[in-house]
Amino acid sequence: MIARRLAVIAAAAALLSSSSVLAADDVLTIGFTVSRTGKLNNDSTAQMRGFELWRDELNDKGGISVGGKQYKINFVSYDDESVNARVQQLYTRLINQDKAQFLFSPYSSGLVATAAIVSEQYGRIMLTTGAAEEKTYKLGNKNLFQVYSSADRYLAGAVDAVKELNPNAQVALVYKDDPFSKAVLQSARKQVGEAGLRTVLDEAYSPETTDFGPVINKIVSAKADVLLGGGHYPDGATLARQIYDHKAGLKWVTLLVAPDSPNFASLGDAAVAITVPSQWEPQVSFKPDFGPTAGDFTQRFHAKYGIEPGYHAAGGYTAGLILQRAIEQAGSPEQTKVAAVLNSMDATTMFGRTKFSTDSKEHGLQIGHEMIIAQWQKKSGALFKEVIWPKAARTSDIVY
Amino acid sequence: MIGIIASIIDGLLVGAVYGLAAMGLTLIWGVMNVINLTHGAMIVLGMFALYFLASALGLPAYGAVPVTIVVGFVFGVMVYWIAVHRVIGRAHLMSLLSTFAMNMVLVGLGTALFSTSPYNVPVAVSGITWEGYTFTGTHIMAAMLALAIAGLLYLLLHKTRIGKAIRAVADNREAAELNGIPTTQVLSFAFGLGAALACVSGTLIATLFPFTVLSGGAYELKSFVVTVLGGLGNPAGALLGGVALGLIEGVTTPFMPVSWIPIIEFLLFIAALILFPRGIFAFSRA
């Protein structure tokens, strides 16, 4: 009697476990962390929304089609609190405990550098978005694939535009003391020199800075008419507001990251004429090889979240699209096959061209994508972000 | 040279607000020997109070100042009864842990309600422009209000019965009790007063800069530096300490990278602790 009961229980357990295996087979798990709290919250949340929109649309269509089989996408994500130590713990957990088959990156170059150490240790493919600093891709990593243009391209367009508007411009480089901003400014310093522009102030500020009065006084003392710099949202928005409050006499201001966020419009008149190097804007008109057009994406994003997407959201969505394409073309979710497709990919999405470097010295570095410059402009009392550079992509004249 | 003078004036204006923030911290320490680690959260409360009163309810920014003082006071009294009352007179570590835990709860609640995204309250006040350097109207207003509130605090502490009771409790709680002063109520009032000062300083800071739920930490740290300069438990010294800190920031920044400011501040903090353990402005003790 007992033996018969045990046999029934064993059979039921076997049935249950086999059905759970079947269920697991139909799902691809992608792991990542989001800065739901902490100083990177604003941009990281936008990136996560991009991921989520891609997943929801894909799952609504039945998932990724591979070899006649449909795989639904399952996300496992945690709050990294904008802290490196949390990223290290959580990416290890995502791989070991949550069995994530693929990874998306956290937001910001600093956090991605930490996540990359873990993803490489375990040989997991990680699509990085919101991470432009090149250094991480020059450490011999084999499983990182960068969606964004790298940091050395961020201010190149702004330097070109300034050179054309005023070849005698005096430039102040004022930037956050963090890996991303310093990497961007390292290249910008060289580009300003090559353009024949004069740098009259070159200064980093602490990430915790809230009172920019002393820096702005230095800008005025240096008689700068152009400011290039900034860092991320909190400091960039604060700097923009104080430049306006202090009437710093600048004719051109390009700040990293912050002005791309739709929230930047909350600064009101302080946002007017501020420019931002952007990975993407809703007005771009790339003809995608796969996925939606920029217009379709913008419409769907707005319908879901009630705001217009910035480039962080578009980057998140594109990371999903690229991974989806790679898995479909590989015909398998197997890491080596998907990595091989990513290595050979040269495609255009609504985000622009995507091509990863296969040079062992900089494997995974984005070498296909180009950046644009956007500017906040006031029209009929409302603030809009317009594309002003390069000229070919211009949607409005430059306010200078 | 003009740039240096402009930088010094800017530093003095911001320093007055730092001083006001530190007065709340030092008042609580002086009266009940509690290092209030909810100080940053109370500063943030003032910031968000301004945001809702000005942006959501349409109140003029400076019209919100008296309201935030009341909000801060009520909030402070609540925090006193929840987290402070039972640990007064016990080891300092107890009150440190208790207010630290309360701070974590408040920051967590704030994060859940408002996220850590930045908020901005646009305030338009004409400033003064001199040789290309602009002293913003908001900075001037914030400094003037900070000094006015500090003056009112002085009058409260020295010219009213409750103020005298607070000072009596700060001097000797047992003697005050023997003289019929209801010390527990006085302590809760003093804690509320300290919280109100932190809260209103947060309101004034929010007229100057965008802020997040996490902004309080940076100003709390500055408050510690200021209270050490001014002497722990000395509100007048805290105001002078704040102005001195602003002055030091103003004088040093034209000559060195601004990223060195925190290093200078905390070197000063250590030096003041070693050389002037009772505070550089101990002579001004009320």
mmCIF file of C-alpha atoms in Angstrom, chain B:
data_model
loop_
_atom_site.group_PDB
_atom_site.id
_atom_site.type_symbol
_atom_site.label_atom_id
_atom_site.label_comp_id
_atom_site.label_asym_id
_atom_site.label_seq_id
_atom_site.Cartn_x
_atom_site.Cartn_y
_atom_site.Cartn_z
ATOM 1 C CA MET B 1 40.227 90.529 -8.146
ATOM 2 C CA ILE B 2 36.570 91.298 -8.837
ATOM 3 C CA GLY B 3 36.047 87.577 -9.427
ATOM 4 C CA ILE B 4 37.470 86.804 -5.965
ATOM 5 C CA ILE B 5 35.206 89.390 -4.305
ATOM 6 C CA ALA B 6 32.198 88.000 -6.204
ATOM 7 C CA SER B 7 33.105 84.503 -5.084
ATOM 8 C CA ILE B 8 33.400 85.643 -1.451
ATOM 9 C CA ILE B 9 30.001 87.386 -1.550
ATOM 10 C CA ASP B 10 28.434 84.278 -3.079
ATOM 11 C CA GLY B 11 30.034 82.178 -0.356
ATOM 12 C CA LEU B 12 28.706 84.427 2.406
ATOM 13 C CA LEU B 13 25.171 84.306 0.993
ATOM 14 C CA VAL B 14 25.123 80.502 0.813
ATOM 15 C CA GLY B 15 26.952 80.273 4.143
ATOM 16 C CA ALA B 16 24.075 81.990 5.938
ATOM 17 C CA VAL B 17 21.751 79.215 4.747
ATOM 18 C CA TYR B 18 24.272 76.532 5.824
ATOM 19 C CA GLY B 19 24.334 78.274 9.206
ATOM 20 C CA LEU B 20 20.560 78.173 9.528
ATOM 21 C CA ALA B 21 20.527 74.445 8.709
ATOM 22 C CA ALA B 22 23.230 73.795 11.311
ATOM 23 C CA MET B 23 21.357 75.800 13.973
ATOM 24 C CA GLY B 24 18.675 73.099 14.037
ATOM 25 C CA LEU B 25 21.235 70.361 14.557
ATOM 26 C CA THR B 26 23.168 72.200 17.224
ATOM 27 C CA LEU B 27 20.051 73.328 19.133
ATOM 28 C CA ILE B 28 18.924 69.720 19.572
ATOM 29 C CA TRP B 29 22.404 68.674 20.688
ATOM 30 C CA GLY B 30 22.663 71.598 23.110
ATOM 31 C CA VAL B 31 19.321 70.941 24.786
ATOM 32 C CA MET B 32 19.162 67.150 24.934
ATOM 33 C CA ASN B 33 22.636 65.822 23.959
ATOM 34 C CA VAL B 34 21.185 64.002 20.949
ATOM 35 C CA ILE B 35 22.972 63.950 17.582
ATOM 36 C CA ASN B 36 19.958 64.062 15.317
ATOM 37 C CA LEU B 37 20.633 61.908 12.263
ATOM 38 C CA THR B 38 17.167 62.691 10.868
ATOM 39 C CA HIS B 39 18.510 66.201 10.218
ATOM 40 C CA GLY B 40 19.022 65.552 6.477
ATOM 41 C CA ALA B 41 15.539 64.070 6.133
ATOM 42 C CA MET B 42 14.092 67.182 7.787
ATOM 43 C CA ILE B 43 15.951 69.401 5.328
ATOM 44 C CA VAL B 44 14.455 67.332 2.508
ATOM 45 C CA LEU B 45 11.005 67.656 4.082
ATOM 46 C CA GLY B 46 11.361 71.437 3.752
ATOM 47 C CA MET B 47 12.356 71.065 0.102
ATOM 48 C CA PHE B 48 9.345 68.925 -0.762
ATOM 49 C CA ALA B 49 7.031 71.083 1.341
ATOM 50 C CA LEU B 50 8.059 74.029 -0.839
ATOM 51 C CA TYR B 51 7.598 71.969 -3.990
ATOM 52 C CA PHE B 52 4.021 71.051 -3.107
ATOM 53 C CA LEU B 53 3.053 74.412 -1.666
ATOM 54 C CA ALA B 54 4.515 76.376 -4.580
ATOM 55 C CA SER B 55 4.101 74.051 -7.554
ATOM 56 C CA ALA B 56 0.961 72.144 -6.658
ATOM 57 C CA LEU B 57 -0.959 74.691 -4.569
ATOM 58 C CA GLY B 58 0.388 77.813 -6.253
ATOM 59 C CA LEU B 59 1.587 79.491 -3.057
ATOM 60 C CA PRO B 60 4.355 82.103 -3.612
ATOM 61 C CA ALA B 61 7.724 80.509 -2.797
ATOM 62 C CA TYR B 62 8.530 82.855 0.076
ATOM 63 C CA GLY B 63 4.927 82.732 1.304
ATOM 64 C CA ALA B 64 5.542 79.023 1.898
ATOM 65 C CA VAL B 65 8.319 79.744 4.421
ATOM 66 C CA PRO B 66 6.068 80.193 7.516
ATOM 67 C CA VAL B 67 4.062 77.116 6.520
ATOM 68 C CA THR B 68 7.193 74.979 6.270
ATOM 69 C CA ILE B 69 8.289 76.170 9.722
ATOM 70 C CA VAL B 70 5.002 74.883 11.139
ATOM 71 C CA VAL B 71 5.230 71.641 9.121
ATOM 72 C CA GLY B 72 8.797 71.093 10.345
ATOM 73 C CA PHE B 73 7.842 71.798 13.949
ATOM 74 C CA VAL B 74 4.906 69.360 13.955
ATOM 75 C CA PHE B 75 7.021 66.743 12.206
ATOM 76 C CA GLY B 76 9.858 67.244 14.673
ATOM 77 C CA VAL B 77 7.566 66.804 17.678
ATOM 78 C CA MET B 78 6.265 63.563 16.153
ATOM 79 C CA VAL B 79 9.796 62.266 15.563
ATOM 80 C CA TYR B 80 10.705 63.207 19.134
ATOM 81 C CA TRP B 81 7.924 61.072 20.613
ATOM 82 C CA ILE B 82 8.517 58.170 18.243
ATOM 83 C CA ALA B 83 12.300 57.908 18.194
ATOM 84 C CA VAL B 84 13.971 60.210 20.696
ATOM 85 C CA HIS B 85 12.030 60.506 23.952
ATOM 86 C CA ARG B 86 12.871 57.040 25.261
ATOM 87 C CA VAL B 87 16.602 57.304 24.563
ATOM 88 C CA ILE B 88 17.264 60.705 26.123
ATOM 89 C CA GLY B 89 19.732 60.430 28.973
ATOM 90 C CA ARG B 90 20.971 57.044 27.792
ATOM 91 C CA ALA B 91 24.250 56.299 26.004
ATOM 92 C CA HIS B 92 24.863 58.493 22.926
ATOM 93 C CA LEU B 93 25.010 55.391 20.772
ATOM 94 C CA MET B 94 21.328 54.712 21.568
ATOM 95 C CA SER B 95 20.128 58.069 20.259
ATOM 96 C CA LEU B 96 22.492 57.823 17.282
ATOM 97 C CA LEU B 97 21.078 54.438 16.316
ATOM 98 C CA SER B 98 17.511 55.492 16.978
ATOM 99 C CA THR B 99 17.690 58.636 14.835
ATOM 100 C CA PHE B 100 19.712 56.771 12.201
ATOM 101 C CA ALA B 101 16.965 54.139 11.965
ATOM 102 C CA MET B 102 14.306 56.846 11.809
ATOM 103 C CA ASN B 103 16.277 58.546 9.043
ATOM 104 C CA MET B 104 16.376 55.308 7.032
ATOM 105 C CA VAL B 105 12.611 54.954 7.435
ATOM 106 C CA LEU B 106 12.017 58.544 6.293
ATOM 107 C CA VAL B 107 14.377 58.319 3.314
ATOM 108 C CA GLY B 108 12.789 54.989 2.349
ATOM 109 C CA LEU B 109 9.310 56.467 2.543
ATOM 110 C CA GLY B 110 10.396 59.509 0.555
ATOM 111 C CA THR B 111 11.982 57.294 -2.102
ATOM 112 C CA ALA B 112 8.848 55.163 -2.369
ATOM 113 C CA LEU B 113 6.612 58.236 -2.677
ATOM 114 C CA PHE B 114 8.704 60.552 -4.841
ATOM 115 C CA SER B 115 11.486 58.320 -6.271
ATOM 116 C CA THR B 116 14.972 59.785 -6.320
ATOM 117 C CA SER B 117 14.307 61.903 -9.413
ATOM 118 C CA PRO B 118 15.235 65.584 -9.169
ATOM 119 C CA TYR B 119 12.584 68.229 -8.515
ATOM 120 C CA ASN B 120 12.858 71.902 -9.331
ATOM 121 C CA VAL B 121 10.969 74.923 -8.030
ATOM 122 C CA PRO B 122 11.527 77.862 -10.385
ATOM 123 C CA VAL B 123 11.748 81.047 -8.313
ATOM 124 C CA ALA B 124 12.156 84.369 -10.117
ATOM 125 C CA VAL B 125 13.699 87.196 -8.082
ATOM 126 C CA SER B 126 15.790 89.918 -9.733
ATOM 127 C CA GLY B 127 19.431 89.786 -8.747
ATOM 128 C CA ILE B 128 22.266 92.289 -8.825
ATOM 129 C CA THR B 129 24.782 92.232 -11.666
ATOM 130 C CA TRP B 130 28.191 93.779 -11.080
ATOM 131 C CA GLU B 131 30.998 93.720 -13.648
ATOM 132 C CA GLY B 132 29.509 90.636 -15.296
ATOM 133 C CA TYR B 133 29.031 88.733 -12.012
ATOM 134 C CA THR B 134 25.433 88.174 -10.932
ATOM 135 C CA PHE B 135 24.343 87.751 -7.330
ATOM 136 C CA THR B 136 21.035 86.026 -7.792
ATOM 137 C CA GLY B 137 17.923 87.362 -6.117
ATOM 138 C CA THR B 138 17.202 83.925 -4.680
ATOM 139 C CA HIS B 139 20.591 83.792 -2.944
ATOM 140 C CA ILE B 140 20.121 87.276 -1.500
ATOM 141 C CA MET B 141 16.576 86.468 -0.323
ATOM 142 C CA ALA B 142 17.664 83.139 1.170
ATOM 143 C CA ALA B 143 20.507 84.791 3.103
ATOM 144 C CA MET B 144 18.272 87.605 4.374
ATOM 145 C CA LEU B 145 15.563 85.185 5.467
ATOM 146 C CA ALA B 146 18.144 82.920 7.126
ATOM 147 C CA LEU B 147 19.468 85.865 9.140
ATOM 148 C CA ALA B 148 15.932 87.009 10.014
ATOM 149 C CA ILE B 149 14.942 83.518 11.201
ATOM 150 C CA ALA B 150 18.177 83.284 13.216
ATOM 151 C CA GLY B 151 17.273 86.640 14.814
ATOM 152 C CA LEU B 152 13.794 85.360 15.659
ATOM 153 C CA LEU B 153 15.319 82.263 17.221
ATOM 154 C CA TYR B 154 17.551 84.460 19.362
ATOM 155 C CA LEU B 155 14.516 86.438 20.534
ATOM 156 C CA LEU B 156 12.590 83.229 21.224
ATOM 157 C CA LEU B 157 15.421 81.748 23.287
ATOM 158 C CA HIS B 158 16.166 84.922 25.245
ATOM 159 C CA LYS B 159 12.940 86.881 25.515
ATOM 160 C CA THR B 160 10.153 84.316 25.930
ATOM 161 C CA ARG B 161 9.205 81.967 28.768
ATOM 162 C CA ILE B 162 9.509 78.877 26.585
ATOM 163 C CA GLY B 163 12.911 80.054 25.357
ATOM 164 C CA LYS B 164 14.127 80.567 28.897
ATOM 165 C CA ALA B 165 12.742 77.141 29.796
ATOM 166 C CA ILE B 166 14.663 75.578 26.897
ATOM 167 C CA ARG B 167 17.877 77.210 28.085
ATOM 168 C CA ALA B 168 17.201 76.132 31.652
ATOM 169 C CA VAL B 169 16.686 72.519 30.567
ATOM 170 C CA ALA B 170 19.837 72.718 28.448
ATOM 171 C CA ASP B 171 21.827 73.953 31.472
ATOM 172 C CA ASN B 172 20.507 71.478 34.021
ATOM 173 C CA ARG B 173 17.437 69.356 33.432
ATOM 174 C CA GLU B 174 17.043 68.254 37.066
ATOM 175 C CA ALA B 175 17.250 71.798 38.411
ATOM 176 C CA ALA B 176 14.735 72.938 35.801
ATOM 177 C CA GLU B 177 12.406 70.120 36.836
ATOM 178 C CA LEU B 178 12.726 71.114 40.520
ATOM 179 C CA ASN B 179 11.726 74.654 39.527
ATOM 180 C CA GLY B 180 8.485 73.388 38.019
ATOM 181 C CA ILE B 181 9.463 73.397 34.355
ATOM 182 C CA PRO B 182 7.746 70.518 32.471
ATOM 183 C CA THR B 183 10.998 69.318 30.971
ATOM 184 C CA THR B 184 9.568 66.582 28.764
ATOM 185 C CA GLN B 185 7.281 69.042 26.987
ATOM 186 C CA VAL B 186 10.162 71.504 26.729
ATOM 187 C CA LEU B 187 12.372 68.838 25.174
ATOM 188 C CA SER B 188 9.738 67.919 22.598
ATOM 189 C CA PHE B 189 9.252 71.639 21.847
ATOM 190 C CA ALA B 190 13.021 72.096 21.432
ATOM 191 C CA PHE B 191 13.241 69.087 19.124
ATOM 192 C CA GLY B 192 10.347 70.476 17.083
ATOM 193 C CA LEU B 193 12.138 73.820 16.932
ATOM 194 C CA GLY B 194 15.341 72.182 15.714
ATOM 195 C CA ALA B 195 13.383 70.276 13.074
ATOM 196 C CA ALA B 196 11.597 73.478 12.020
ATOM 197 C CA LEU B 197 14.968 75.182 11.492
ATOM 198 C CA ALA B 198 16.223 72.248 9.395
ATOM 199 C CA CYS B 199 12.964 72.205 7.465
ATOM 200 C CA VAL B 200 12.955 75.918 6.675
ATOM 201 C CA SER B 201 16.619 75.804 5.641
ATOM 202 C CA GLY B 202 15.626 73.018 3.222
ATOM 203 C CA THR B 203 12.925 75.295 1.856
ATOM 204 C CA LEU B 204 15.422 78.088 1.289
ATOM 205 C CA ILE B 205 17.914 75.702 -0.345
ATOM 206 C CA ALA B 206 15.135 74.483 -2.671
ATOM 207 C CA THR B 207 14.669 78.056 -3.905
ATOM 208 C CA LEU B 208 18.329 77.947 -5.011
ATOM 209 C CA PHE B 209 18.963 74.482 -6.426
ATOM 210 C CA PRO B 210 17.056 71.448 -7.779
ATOM 211 C CA PHE B 211 16.853 68.643 -5.215
ATOM 212 C CA THR B 212 16.070 64.957 -4.705
ATOM 213 C CA VAL B 213 14.944 62.813 -1.786
ATOM 214 C CA LEU B 214 18.625 62.096 -1.165
ATOM 215 C CA SER B 215 19.781 65.737 -1.122
ATOM 216 C CA GLY B 216 19.640 65.973 2.670
ATOM 217 C CA GLY B 217 22.793 63.906 3.181
ATOM 218 C CA ALA B 218 25.119 66.524 1.679
ATOM 219 C CA TYR B 219 23.632 69.354 3.753
ATOM 220 C CA GLU B 220 23.650 67.210 6.888
ATOM 221 C CA LEU B 221 27.395 66.686 6.416
ATOM 222 C CA LYS B 222 27.888 70.426 5.938
ATOM 223 C CA SER B 223 25.846 71.001 9.111
ATOM 224 C CA PHE B 224 28.236 68.769 11.046
ATOM 225 C CA VAL B 225 31.223 70.752 9.781
ATOM 226 C CA VAL B 226 29.460 74.010 10.667
ATOM 227 C CA THR B 227 28.456 72.863 14.168
ATOM 228 C CA VAL B 228 31.997 71.757 14.908
ATOM 229 C CA LEU B 229 33.296 75.140 13.732
ATOM 230 C CA GLY B 230 30.665 76.967 15.757
ATOM 231 C CA GLY B 231 30.752 74.720 18.811
ATOM 232 C CA LEU B 232 28.278 71.889 19.431
ATOM 233 C CA GLY B 233 25.162 73.155 21.173
ATOM 234 C CA ASN B 234 25.755 76.782 20.270
ATOM 235 C CA PRO B 235 23.098 78.184 17.827
ATOM 236 C CA ALA B 236 24.764 81.604 17.449
ATOM 237 C CA GLY B 237 28.091 79.875 16.819
ATOM 238 C CA ALA B 238 26.416 77.677 14.179
ATOM 239 C CA LEU B 239 25.282 80.726 12.240
ATOM 240 C CA LEU B 240 28.782 82.208 12.425
ATOM 241 C CA GLY B 241 30.227 78.794 11.512
ATOM 242 C CA GLY B 242 27.981 78.625 8.441
ATOM 243 C CA VAL B 243 29.016 82.078 7.301
ATOM 244 C CA ALA B 244 32.661 81.175 7.957
ATOM 245 C CA LEU B 245 32.330 77.973 5.889
ATOM 246 C CA GLY B 246 30.760 79.936 3.027
ATOM 247 C CA LEU B 247 33.564 82.487 3.304
ATOM 248 C CA ILE B 248 36.223 79.768 3.178
ATOM 249 C CA GLU B 249 34.563 78.236 0.100
ATOM 250 C CA GLY B 250 34.417 81.675 -1.514
ATOM 251 C CA VAL B 251 38.042 82.532 -0.761
ATOM 252 C CA THR B 252 39.557 79.201 -1.789
ATOM 253 C CA THR B 253 37.666 78.347 -4.983
ATOM 254 C CA PRO B 254 39.203 81.021 -7.230
ATOM 255 C CA PHE B 255 42.641 79.552 -6.480
ATOM 256 C CA MET B 256 42.049 75.810 -6.718
ATOM 257 C CA PRO B 257 39.783 73.276 -8.464
ATOM 258 C CA VAL B 258 36.274 73.232 -6.982
ATOM 259 C CA SER B 259 36.519 69.461 -6.523
ATOM 260 C CA TRP B 260 38.923 70.252 -3.663
ATOM 261 C CA ILE B 261 36.218 72.021 -1.636
ATOM 262 C CA PRO B 262 35.031 68.878 0.231
ATOM 263 C CA ILE B 263 38.646 68.010 1.074
ATOM 264 C CA ILE B 264 39.259 71.494 2.484
ATOM 265 C CA GLU B 265 35.990 71.370 4.441
ATOM 266 C CA PHE B 266 36.731 68.081 6.128
ATOM 267 C CA LEU B 267 40.354 68.961 6.843
ATOM 268 C CA LEU B 268 38.919 72.004 8.562
ATOM 269 C CA PHE B 269 36.506 69.728 10.431
ATOM 270 C CA ILE B 270 39.376 67.620 11.780
ATOM 271 C CA ALA B 271 41.509 70.672 12.593
ATOM 272 C CA ALA B 272 38.635 72.332 14.489
ATOM 273 C CA LEU B 273 38.003 69.143 16.484
ATOM 274 C CA ILE B 274 41.663 68.917 17.499
ATOM 275 C CA LEU B 275 42.505 72.593 18.033
ATOM 276 C CA PHE B 276 39.133 74.024 19.117
ATOM 277 C CA PRO B 277 37.076 71.145 20.554
ATOM 278 C CA ARG B 278 34.550 73.658 21.963
ATOM 279 C CA GLY B 279 34.264 75.370 18.563
ATOM 280 C CA ILE B 280 36.055 78.320 16.980
ATOM 281 C CA PHE B 281 33.126 80.563 17.926
ATOM 282 C CA ALA B 282 32.750 79.274 21.493
ATOM 283 C CA PHE B 283 32.900 82.893 22.756
ATOM 284 C CA SER B 284 29.496 83.496 21.160
ATOM 285 C CA ARG B 285 27.826 80.774 23.267
ATOM 286 C CA ALA B 286 24.387 81.966 24.257
#
